[in-house]
PDB file of C-alpha atoms and ligand atoms in Angstrom:
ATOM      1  CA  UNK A1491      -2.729  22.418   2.851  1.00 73.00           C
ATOM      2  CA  UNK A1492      -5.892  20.620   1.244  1.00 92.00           C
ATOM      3  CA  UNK A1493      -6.413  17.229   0.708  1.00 96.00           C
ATOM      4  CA  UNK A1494      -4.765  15.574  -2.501  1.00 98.00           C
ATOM      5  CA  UNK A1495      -7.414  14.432  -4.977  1.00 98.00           C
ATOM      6  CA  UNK A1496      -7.051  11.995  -8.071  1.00 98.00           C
ATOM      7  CA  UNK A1497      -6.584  14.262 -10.490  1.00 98.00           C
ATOM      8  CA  UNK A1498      -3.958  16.009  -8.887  1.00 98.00           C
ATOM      9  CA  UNK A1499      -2.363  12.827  -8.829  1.00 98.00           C
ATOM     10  CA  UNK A1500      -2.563  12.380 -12.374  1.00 98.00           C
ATOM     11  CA  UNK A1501      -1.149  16.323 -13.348  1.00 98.00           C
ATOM     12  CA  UNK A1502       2.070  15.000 -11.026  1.00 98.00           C
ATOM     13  CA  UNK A1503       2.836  12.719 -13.981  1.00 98.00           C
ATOM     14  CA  UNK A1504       2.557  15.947 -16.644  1.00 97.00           C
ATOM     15  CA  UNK A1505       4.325  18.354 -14.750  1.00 98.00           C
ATOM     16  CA  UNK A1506       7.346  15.564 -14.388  1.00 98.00           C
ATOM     17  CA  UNK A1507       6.525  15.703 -10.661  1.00 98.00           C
ATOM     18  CA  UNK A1508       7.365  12.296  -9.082  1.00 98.00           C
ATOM     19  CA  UNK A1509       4.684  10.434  -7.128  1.00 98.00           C
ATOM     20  CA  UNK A1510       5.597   9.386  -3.636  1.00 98.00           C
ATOM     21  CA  UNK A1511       3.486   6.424  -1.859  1.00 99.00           C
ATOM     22  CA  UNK A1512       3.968   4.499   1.384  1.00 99.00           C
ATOM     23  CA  UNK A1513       1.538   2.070   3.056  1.00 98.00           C
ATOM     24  CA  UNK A1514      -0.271   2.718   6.248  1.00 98.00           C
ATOM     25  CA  UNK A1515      -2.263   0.525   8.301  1.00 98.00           C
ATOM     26  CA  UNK A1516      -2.692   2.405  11.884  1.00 98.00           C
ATOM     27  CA  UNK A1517      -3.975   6.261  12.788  1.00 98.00           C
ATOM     28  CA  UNK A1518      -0.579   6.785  14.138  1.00 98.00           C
ATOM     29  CA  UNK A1519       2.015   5.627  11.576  1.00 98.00           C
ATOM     30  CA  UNK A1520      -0.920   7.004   8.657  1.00 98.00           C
ATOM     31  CA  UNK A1521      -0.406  10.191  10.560  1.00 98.00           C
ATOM     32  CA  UNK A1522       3.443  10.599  10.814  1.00 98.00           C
ATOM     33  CA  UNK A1523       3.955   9.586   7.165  1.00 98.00           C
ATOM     34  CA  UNK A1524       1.389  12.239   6.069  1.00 98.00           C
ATOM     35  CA  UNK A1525       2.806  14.767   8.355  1.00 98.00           C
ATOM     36  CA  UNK A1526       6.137  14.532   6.023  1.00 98.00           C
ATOM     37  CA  UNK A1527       4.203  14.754   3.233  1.00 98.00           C
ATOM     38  CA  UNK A1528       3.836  11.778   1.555  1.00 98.00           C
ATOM     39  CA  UNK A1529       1.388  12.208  -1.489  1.00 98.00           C
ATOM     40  CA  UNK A1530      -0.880   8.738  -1.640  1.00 99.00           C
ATOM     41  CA  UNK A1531      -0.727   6.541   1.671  1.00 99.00           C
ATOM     42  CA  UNK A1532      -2.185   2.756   0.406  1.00 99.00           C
ATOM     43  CA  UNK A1533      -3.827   0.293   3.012  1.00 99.00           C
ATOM     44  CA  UNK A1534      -2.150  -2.565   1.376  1.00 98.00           C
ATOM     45  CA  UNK A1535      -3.607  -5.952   1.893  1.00 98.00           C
ATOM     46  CA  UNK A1536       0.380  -6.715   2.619  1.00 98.00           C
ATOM     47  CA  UNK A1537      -1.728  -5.971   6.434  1.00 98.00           C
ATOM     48  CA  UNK A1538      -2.232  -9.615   6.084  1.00 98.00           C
ATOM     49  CA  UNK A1539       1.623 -10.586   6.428  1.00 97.00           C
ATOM     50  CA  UNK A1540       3.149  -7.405   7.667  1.00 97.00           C
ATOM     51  CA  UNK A1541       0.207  -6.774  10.704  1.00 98.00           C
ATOM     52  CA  UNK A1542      -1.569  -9.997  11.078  1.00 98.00           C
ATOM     53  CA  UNK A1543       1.276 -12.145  10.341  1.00 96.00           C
ATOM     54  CA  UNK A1544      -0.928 -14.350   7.695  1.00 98.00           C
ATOM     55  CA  UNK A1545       1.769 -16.413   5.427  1.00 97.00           C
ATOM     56  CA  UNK A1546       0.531 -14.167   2.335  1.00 98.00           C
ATOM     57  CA  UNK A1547      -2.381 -11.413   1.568  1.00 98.00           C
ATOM     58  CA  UNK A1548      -4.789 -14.692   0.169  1.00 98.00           C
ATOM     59  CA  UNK A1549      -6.439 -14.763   3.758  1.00 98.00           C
ATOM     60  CA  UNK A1550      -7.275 -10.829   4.284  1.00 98.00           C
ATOM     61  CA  UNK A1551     -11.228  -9.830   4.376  1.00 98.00           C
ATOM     62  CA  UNK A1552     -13.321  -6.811   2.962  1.00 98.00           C
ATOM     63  CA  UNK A1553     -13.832  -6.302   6.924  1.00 98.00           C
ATOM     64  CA  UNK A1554     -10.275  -6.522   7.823  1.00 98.00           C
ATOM     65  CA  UNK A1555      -9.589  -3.895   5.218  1.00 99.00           C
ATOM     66  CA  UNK A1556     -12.076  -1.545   6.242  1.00 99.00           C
ATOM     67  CA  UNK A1557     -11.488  -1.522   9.590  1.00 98.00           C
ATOM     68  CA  UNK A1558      -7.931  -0.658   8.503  1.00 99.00           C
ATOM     69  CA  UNK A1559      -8.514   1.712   6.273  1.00 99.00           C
ATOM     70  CA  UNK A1560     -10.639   3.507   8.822  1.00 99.00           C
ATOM     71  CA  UNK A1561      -8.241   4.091  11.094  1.00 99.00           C
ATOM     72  CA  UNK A1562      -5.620   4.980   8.630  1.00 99.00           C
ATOM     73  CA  UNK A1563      -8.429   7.657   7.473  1.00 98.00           C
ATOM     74  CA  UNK A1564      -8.648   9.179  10.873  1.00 98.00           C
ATOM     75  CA  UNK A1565      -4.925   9.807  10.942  1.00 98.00           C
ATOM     76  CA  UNK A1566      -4.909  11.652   7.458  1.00 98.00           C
ATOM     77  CA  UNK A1567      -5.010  15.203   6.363  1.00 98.00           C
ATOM     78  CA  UNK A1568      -3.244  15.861   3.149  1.00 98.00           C
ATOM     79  CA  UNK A1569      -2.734  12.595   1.619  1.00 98.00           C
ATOM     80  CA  UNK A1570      -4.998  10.184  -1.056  1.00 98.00           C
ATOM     81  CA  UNK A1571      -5.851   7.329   0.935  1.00 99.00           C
ATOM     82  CA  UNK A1572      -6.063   4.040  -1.753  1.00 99.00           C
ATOM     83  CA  UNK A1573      -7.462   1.232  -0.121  1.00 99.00           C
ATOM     84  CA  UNK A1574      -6.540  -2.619  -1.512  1.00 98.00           C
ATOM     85  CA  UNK A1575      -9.683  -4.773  -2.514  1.00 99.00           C
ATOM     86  CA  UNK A1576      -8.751  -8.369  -0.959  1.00 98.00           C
ATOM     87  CA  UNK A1577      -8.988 -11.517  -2.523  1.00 98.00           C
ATOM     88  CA  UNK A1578     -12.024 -12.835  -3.742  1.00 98.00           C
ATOM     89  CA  UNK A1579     -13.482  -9.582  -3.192  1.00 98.00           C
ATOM     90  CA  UNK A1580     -13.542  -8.620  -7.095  1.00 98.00           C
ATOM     91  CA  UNK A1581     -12.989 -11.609  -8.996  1.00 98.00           C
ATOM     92  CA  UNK A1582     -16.052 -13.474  -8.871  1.00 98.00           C
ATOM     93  CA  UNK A1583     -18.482 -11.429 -10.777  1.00 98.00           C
ATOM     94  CA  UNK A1584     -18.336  -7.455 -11.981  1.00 98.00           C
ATOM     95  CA  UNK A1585     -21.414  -7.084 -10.094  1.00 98.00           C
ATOM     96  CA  UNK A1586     -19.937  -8.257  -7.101  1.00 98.00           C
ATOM     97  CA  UNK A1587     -16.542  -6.183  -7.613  1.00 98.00           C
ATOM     98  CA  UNK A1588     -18.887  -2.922  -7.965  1.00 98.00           C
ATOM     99  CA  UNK A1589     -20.664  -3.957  -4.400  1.00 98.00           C
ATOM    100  CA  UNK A1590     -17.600  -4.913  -2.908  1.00 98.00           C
ATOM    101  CA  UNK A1591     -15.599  -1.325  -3.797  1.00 98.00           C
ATOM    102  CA  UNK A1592     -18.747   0.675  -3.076  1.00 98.00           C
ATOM    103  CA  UNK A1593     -18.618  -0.765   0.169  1.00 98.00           C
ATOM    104  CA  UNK A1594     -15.051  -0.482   0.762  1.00 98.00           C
ATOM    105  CA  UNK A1595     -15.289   3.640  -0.057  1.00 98.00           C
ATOM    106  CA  UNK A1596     -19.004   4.004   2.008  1.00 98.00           C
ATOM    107  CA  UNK A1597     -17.500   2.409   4.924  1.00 98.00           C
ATOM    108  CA  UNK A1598     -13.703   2.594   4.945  1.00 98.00           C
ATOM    109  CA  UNK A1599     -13.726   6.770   3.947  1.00 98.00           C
ATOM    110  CA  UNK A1600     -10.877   5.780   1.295  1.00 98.00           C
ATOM    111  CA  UNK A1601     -10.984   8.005  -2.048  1.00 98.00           C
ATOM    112  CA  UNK A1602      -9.609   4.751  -4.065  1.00 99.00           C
ATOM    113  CA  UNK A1603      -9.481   1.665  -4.598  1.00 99.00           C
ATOM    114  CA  UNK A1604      -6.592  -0.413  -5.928  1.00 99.00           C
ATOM    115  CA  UNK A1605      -7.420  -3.962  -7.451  1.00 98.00           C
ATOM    116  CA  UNK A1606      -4.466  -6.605  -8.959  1.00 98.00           C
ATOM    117  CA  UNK A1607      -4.993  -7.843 -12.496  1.00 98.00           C
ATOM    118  CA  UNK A1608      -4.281  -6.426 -16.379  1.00 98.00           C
ATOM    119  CA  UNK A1609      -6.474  -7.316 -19.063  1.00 98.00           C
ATOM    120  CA  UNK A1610      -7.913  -9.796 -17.151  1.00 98.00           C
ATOM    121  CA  UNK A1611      -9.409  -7.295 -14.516  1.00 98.00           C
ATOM    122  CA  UNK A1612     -10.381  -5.208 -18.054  1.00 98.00           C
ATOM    123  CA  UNK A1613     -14.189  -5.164 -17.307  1.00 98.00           C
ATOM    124  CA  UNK A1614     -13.893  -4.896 -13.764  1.00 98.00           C
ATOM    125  CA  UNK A1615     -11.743  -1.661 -13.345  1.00 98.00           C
ATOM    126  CA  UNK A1616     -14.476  -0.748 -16.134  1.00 98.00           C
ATOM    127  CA  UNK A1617     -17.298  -0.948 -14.107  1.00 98.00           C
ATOM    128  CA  UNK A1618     -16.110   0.426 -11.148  1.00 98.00           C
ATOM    129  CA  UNK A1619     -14.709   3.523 -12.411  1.00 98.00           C
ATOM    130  CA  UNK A1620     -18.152   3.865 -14.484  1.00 98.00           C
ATOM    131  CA  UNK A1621     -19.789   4.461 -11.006  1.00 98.00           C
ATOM    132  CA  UNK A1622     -17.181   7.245  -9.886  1.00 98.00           C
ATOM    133  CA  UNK A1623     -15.205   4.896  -7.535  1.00 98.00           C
ATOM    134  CA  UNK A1624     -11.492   5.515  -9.106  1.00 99.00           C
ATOM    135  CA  UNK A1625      -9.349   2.623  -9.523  1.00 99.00           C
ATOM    136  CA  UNK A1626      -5.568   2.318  -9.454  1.00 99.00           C
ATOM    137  CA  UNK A1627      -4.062  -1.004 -11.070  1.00 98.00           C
ATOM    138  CA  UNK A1628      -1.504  -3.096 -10.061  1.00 98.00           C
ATOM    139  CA  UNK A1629       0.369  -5.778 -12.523  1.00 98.00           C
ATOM    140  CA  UNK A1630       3.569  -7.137 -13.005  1.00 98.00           C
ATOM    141  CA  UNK A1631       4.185  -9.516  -9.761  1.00 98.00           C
ATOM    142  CA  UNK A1632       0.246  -9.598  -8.379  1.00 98.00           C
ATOM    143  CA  UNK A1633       0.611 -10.757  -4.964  1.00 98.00           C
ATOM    144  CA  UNK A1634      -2.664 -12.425  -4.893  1.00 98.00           C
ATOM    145  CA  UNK A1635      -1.250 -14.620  -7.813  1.00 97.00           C
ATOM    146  CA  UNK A1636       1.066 -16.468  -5.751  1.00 97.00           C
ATOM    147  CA  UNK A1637      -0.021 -20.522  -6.129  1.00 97.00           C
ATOM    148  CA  UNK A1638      -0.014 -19.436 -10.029  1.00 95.00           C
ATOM    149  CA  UNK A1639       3.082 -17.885 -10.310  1.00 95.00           C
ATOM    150  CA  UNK A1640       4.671 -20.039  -7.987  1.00 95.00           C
ATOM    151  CA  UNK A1641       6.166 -17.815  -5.352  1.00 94.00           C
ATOM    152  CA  UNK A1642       7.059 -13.990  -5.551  1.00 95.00           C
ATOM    153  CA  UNK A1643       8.484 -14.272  -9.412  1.00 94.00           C
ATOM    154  CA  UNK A1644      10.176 -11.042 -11.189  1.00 95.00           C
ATOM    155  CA  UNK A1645       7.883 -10.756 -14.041  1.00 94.00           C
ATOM    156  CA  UNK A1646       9.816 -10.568 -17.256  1.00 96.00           C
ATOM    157  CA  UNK A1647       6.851 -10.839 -20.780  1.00 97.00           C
ATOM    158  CA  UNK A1648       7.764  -7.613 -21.823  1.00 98.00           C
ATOM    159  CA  UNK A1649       4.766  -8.314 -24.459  1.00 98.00           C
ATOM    160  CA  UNK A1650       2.260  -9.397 -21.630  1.00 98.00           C
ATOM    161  CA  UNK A1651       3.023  -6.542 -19.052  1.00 98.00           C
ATOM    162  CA  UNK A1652       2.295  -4.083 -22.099  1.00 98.00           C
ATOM    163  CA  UNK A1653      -1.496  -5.433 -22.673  1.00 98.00           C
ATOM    164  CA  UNK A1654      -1.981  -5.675 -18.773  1.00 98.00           C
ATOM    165  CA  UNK A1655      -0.569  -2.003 -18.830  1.00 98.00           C
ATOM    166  CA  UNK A1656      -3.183  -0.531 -21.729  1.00 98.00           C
ATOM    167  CA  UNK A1657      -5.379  -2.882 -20.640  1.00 98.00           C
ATOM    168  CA  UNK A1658      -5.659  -1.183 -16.961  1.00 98.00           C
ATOM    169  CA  UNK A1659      -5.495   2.500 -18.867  1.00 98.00           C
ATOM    170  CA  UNK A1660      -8.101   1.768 -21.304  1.00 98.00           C
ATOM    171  CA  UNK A1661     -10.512   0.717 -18.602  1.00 98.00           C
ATOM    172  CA  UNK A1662     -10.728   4.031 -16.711  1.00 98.00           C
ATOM    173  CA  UNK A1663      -7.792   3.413 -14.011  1.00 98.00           C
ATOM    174  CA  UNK A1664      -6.123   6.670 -12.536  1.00 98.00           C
ATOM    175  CA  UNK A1665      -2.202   4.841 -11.757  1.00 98.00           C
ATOM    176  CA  UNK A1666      -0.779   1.705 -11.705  1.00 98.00           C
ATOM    177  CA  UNK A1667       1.645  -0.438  -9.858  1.00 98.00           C
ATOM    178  CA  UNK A1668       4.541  -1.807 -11.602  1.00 98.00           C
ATOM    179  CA  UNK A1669       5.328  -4.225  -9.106  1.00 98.00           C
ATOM    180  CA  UNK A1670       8.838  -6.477 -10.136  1.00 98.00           C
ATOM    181  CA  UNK A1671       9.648  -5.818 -13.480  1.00 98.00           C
ATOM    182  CA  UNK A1672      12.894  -5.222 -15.191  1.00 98.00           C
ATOM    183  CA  UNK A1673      13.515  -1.411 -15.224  1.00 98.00           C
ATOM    184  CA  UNK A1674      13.397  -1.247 -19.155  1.00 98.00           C
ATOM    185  CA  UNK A1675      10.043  -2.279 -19.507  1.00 98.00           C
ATOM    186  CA  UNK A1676       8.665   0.124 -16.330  1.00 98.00           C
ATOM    187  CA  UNK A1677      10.477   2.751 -18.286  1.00 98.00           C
ATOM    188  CA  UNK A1678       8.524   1.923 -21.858  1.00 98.00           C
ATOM    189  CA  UNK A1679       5.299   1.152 -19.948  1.00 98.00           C
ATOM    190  CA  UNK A1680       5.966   4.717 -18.265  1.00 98.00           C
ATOM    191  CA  UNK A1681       6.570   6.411 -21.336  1.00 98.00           C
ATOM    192  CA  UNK A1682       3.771   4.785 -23.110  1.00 98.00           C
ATOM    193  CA  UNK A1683       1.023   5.265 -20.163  1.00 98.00           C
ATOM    194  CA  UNK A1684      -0.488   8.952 -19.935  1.00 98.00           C
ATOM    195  CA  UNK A1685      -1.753   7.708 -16.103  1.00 98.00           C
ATOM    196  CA  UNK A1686       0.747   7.755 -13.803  1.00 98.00           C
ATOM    197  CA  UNK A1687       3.141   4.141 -13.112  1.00 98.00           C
ATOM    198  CA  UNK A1688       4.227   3.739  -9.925  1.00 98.00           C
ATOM    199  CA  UNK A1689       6.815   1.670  -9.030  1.00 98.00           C
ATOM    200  CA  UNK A1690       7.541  -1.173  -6.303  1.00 98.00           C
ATOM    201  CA  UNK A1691      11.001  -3.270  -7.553  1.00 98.00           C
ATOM    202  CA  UNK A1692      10.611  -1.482 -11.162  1.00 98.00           C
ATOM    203  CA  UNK A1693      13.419   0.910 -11.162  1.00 98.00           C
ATOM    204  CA  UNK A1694      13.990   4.442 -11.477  1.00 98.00           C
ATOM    205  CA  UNK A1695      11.955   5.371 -14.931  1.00 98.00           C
ATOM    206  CA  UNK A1696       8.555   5.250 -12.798  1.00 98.00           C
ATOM    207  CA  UNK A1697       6.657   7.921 -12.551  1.00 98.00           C
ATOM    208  CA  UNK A1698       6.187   7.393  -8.835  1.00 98.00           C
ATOM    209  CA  UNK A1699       7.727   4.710  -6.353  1.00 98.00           C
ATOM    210  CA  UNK A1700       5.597   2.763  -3.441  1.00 98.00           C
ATOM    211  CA  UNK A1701       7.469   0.748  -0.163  1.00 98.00           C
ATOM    212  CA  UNK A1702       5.951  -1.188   2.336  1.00 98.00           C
ATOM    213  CA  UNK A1703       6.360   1.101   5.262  1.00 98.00           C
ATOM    214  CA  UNK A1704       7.453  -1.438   7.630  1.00 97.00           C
ATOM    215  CA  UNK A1705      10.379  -2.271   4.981  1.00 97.00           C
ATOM    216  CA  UNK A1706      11.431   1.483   5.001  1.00 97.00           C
ATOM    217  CA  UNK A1707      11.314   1.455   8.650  1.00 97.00           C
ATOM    218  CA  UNK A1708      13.058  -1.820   9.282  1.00 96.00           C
ATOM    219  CA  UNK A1709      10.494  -4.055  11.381  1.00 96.00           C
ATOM    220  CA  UNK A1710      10.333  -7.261   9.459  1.00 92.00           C
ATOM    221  CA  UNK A1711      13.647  -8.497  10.813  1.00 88.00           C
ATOM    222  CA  UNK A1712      16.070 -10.650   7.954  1.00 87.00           C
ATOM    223  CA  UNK A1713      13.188  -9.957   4.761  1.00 82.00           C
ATOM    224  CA  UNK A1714      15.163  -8.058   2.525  1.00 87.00           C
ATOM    225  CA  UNK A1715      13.807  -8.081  -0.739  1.00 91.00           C
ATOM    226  CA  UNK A1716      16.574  -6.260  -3.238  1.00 93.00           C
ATOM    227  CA  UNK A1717      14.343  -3.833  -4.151  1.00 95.00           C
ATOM    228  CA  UNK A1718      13.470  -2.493  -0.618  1.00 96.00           C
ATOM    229  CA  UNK A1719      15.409   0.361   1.006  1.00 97.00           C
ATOM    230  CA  UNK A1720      15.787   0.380   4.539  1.00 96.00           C
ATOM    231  CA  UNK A1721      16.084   3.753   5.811  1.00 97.00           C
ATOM    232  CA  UNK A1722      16.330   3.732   9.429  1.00 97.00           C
ATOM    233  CA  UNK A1723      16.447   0.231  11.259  1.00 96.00           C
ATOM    234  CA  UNK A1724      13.693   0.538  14.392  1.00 97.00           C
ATOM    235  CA  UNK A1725      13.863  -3.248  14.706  1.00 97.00           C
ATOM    236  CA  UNK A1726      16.929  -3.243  17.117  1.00 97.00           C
ATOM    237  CA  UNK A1727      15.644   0.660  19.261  1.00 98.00           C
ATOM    238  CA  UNK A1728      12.376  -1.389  19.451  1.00 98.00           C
ATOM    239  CA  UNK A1729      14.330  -4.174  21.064  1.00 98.00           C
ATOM    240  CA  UNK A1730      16.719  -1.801  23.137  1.00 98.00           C
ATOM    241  CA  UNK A1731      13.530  -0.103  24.341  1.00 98.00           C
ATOM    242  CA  UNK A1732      11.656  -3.363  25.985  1.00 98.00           C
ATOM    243  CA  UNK A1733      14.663  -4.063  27.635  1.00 98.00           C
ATOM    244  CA  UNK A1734      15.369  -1.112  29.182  1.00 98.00           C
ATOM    245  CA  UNK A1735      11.977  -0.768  30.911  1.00 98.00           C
ATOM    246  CA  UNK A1736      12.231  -5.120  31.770  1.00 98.00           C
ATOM    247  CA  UNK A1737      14.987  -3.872  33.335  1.00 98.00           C
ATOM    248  CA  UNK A1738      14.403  -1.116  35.252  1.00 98.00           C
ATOM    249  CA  UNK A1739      11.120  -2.493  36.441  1.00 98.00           C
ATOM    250  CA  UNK A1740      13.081  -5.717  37.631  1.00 98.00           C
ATOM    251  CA  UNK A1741      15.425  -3.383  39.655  1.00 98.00           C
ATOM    252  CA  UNK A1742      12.652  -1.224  40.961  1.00 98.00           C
ATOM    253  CA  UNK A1743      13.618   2.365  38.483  1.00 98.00           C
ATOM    254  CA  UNK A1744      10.712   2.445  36.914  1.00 98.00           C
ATOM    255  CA  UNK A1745       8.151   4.178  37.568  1.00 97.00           C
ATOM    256  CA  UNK A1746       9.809   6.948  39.107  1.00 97.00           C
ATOM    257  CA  UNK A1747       7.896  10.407  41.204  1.00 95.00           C
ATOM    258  CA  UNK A1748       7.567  11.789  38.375  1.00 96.00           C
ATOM    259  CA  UNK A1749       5.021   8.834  36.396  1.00 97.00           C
ATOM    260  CA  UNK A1750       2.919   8.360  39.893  1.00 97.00           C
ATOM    261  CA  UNK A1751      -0.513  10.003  40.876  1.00 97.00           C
ATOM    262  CA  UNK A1752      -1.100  10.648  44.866  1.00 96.00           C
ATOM    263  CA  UNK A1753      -3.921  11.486  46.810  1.00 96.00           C
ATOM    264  CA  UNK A1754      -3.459  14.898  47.218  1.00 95.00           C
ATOM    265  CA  UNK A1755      -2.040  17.285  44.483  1.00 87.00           C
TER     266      UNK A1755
HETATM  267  O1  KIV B2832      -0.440  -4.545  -0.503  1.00 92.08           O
HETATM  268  C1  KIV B2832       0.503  -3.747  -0.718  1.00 92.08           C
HETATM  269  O2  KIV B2832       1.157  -3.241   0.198  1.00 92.08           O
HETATM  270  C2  KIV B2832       0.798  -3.433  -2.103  1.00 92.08           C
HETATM  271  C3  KIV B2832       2.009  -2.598  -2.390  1.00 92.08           C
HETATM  272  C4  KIV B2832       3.255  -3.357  -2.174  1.00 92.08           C
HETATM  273  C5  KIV B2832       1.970  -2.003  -3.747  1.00 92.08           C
HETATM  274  O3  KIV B2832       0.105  -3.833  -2.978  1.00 92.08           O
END
C-alpha cells in the first residue's frame, strides 16, 4: 500500500471516512502503529513530558523535534507523518515560522507540520502553506498556552473556538485539532469545517480522533485524563518483565545455552 498524502486525508472527511491518528516518537513504536494501519502518526511535542520527562512541552527544541521526527520517519511506510513546531519556533515573526517549518520538513522528512493557535496564528499558517509546507491546526486547549490559561483548562467560548476554527481554515490549513472542548461545539465546528477536525477530549462528532500513544498503551502510570482510553496496560508487563530477568540473573537462570556464543560452533 502507498504512502497516505494530504489530500487523501482531506477526501476521508467527504467520503464520511473517520480519521485515525496516534503519536509516535521512536522507529519502533512509529513502526508497529503504522503496521496496524493507523492513517496520520504526529511527533507531538507531548515528547517533552511523555519521553524527556520535561514538566510541559514549553522546553522542547526545533532540534529535539527533528531528531524525533527522523526516526519516527524511518519506521514509516503507509502513514502521514505531522511533525509539531515547538515553542517559540513560530511565534516570533512569520518570517521566522516559514524558516523554522522549512527546516523542520528539509531535515526531519515529515510531510506536515502542525502549529497551536486560531486566529491568532491566521498569518502564520498563511505563509507557510503559501510555500507548499501543509499545515494542520490545533485550538481549543493549546498546550503551549499553559501559564495563560492557567493549567490544562476545558475550553468552553463556543464563540471564540468558532473564529479560531475558520480562522485556521481560511488560512490554508489541511485538519485541525479540537483539543478539550465540549462535544457540541466539536460537532458544529465539524459540521461547519470542510477540512477535516480531529479530535483529542472533543467527543464523538469529530471527524477523526488523536491519543497520545503512551496513554493508549498505559505507560504514564496514575495520569488519567477522562478523555484518554487505555487499551492495554504495559505499565505493570513492563514491570513484571524487569523483574523476572533481576531475578533470574540473581539466581544464576539467565543467560541460559541457548543466549551464549563459544569458541567453536
Ligand atoms: O503534542 C501532542 O501530542 C499533541 C496531540 C495531543 C494532539 O499535540
Amino acid at each position: 500500500m502507498g504512502k497516505l498524502t494530504v489530500p487523501e486525508i482531506i477526501k476521508m472527511k467527504s467520503r464520511g471516512e473517520k480519521i485515525t491518528m496516534l503519536t509516535a516518537y521512536d522507529t519502533p513504536i512509529a513502526r508497529l502503529l503504522d503496521e496496524a494501519g493507523v492513517e496520520i502518526i504526529l511527533v507531538g511535542d507531548s515528547v517533552g513530558p511523555v519521553i524527556a520527562g520535561y514538566p510541559n512541552t514549553l522546553p522542547v527544541t526545533v532540534e529535539e523535534m527533528i531528531y524525533h521526527t527522523k526516526a519516527v520517519v524511518r519506521g514509516v511506510k503507509r502513514a502521514l507523518v505531522v511533525i509539531d513546531m515547538p515553542f517559540m519556533s513560530y511565534q516570533v515573526s512569520v518570517e521566522e515560522a516559514r524558516r523554522n517549518a522549512g527546516r523542520m520538513i528539509k531535515e526531519s522528512g515529515a510531510e506536515a507540520v502542525k502549529l497551536e493557535g486560531g486566529a491568532n496564528m491566521k498569518e502564520v499558517i498563511k505563509a507557510i502553506t503559501e510555500i507548499d509546507i501543509p499545515v494542520m491546526g490545533h485550538i481549543g486547549l493549546t498546550p503551549q498556552s499553559i501559564h495563560r490559561m492557567g493549567g490544562y483548562k476545558i475550553q468552553r467560548q463556543r464563540e471564540k473556538l468558532l473564529e479560531d476554527a475558520h480562522a485556521v481554515e481560511e488560512a490554508g490549513a489541511f485538519s485541525v485539532v479540537l483539543e478539550c472542548v465540549p462535544e457540541e461545539i466539536a460537532e458544529e465546528i465539524t459540521q461547519r469545517l470542510s477540512i477535516p477536525t480531529i479530535g483529542i477530549g472533543a467527543g464523538i462528532h469529530c471527524d477523526g480522533q488523536v491519543l497520545v500513544v503512551h496513554d493508549l498503551l498505559g505507560l504514564l502510570g496514575d495520569f488519567r485524563p477522562r478523555f484518554v482510553k487505555r487499551y492495554v496496560e504495559l505499565g505493570p508487563l513492563i514491570v513484571k518483565a524487569a523483574k523476572d530477568f533481576i531475578r533470574e540473573v540473581k539466581e544464576g537462570d539467565f543467560p541460559t545455552p541457548e543466549h551464549v556464543f563459544h569458541l567453536e560452533e
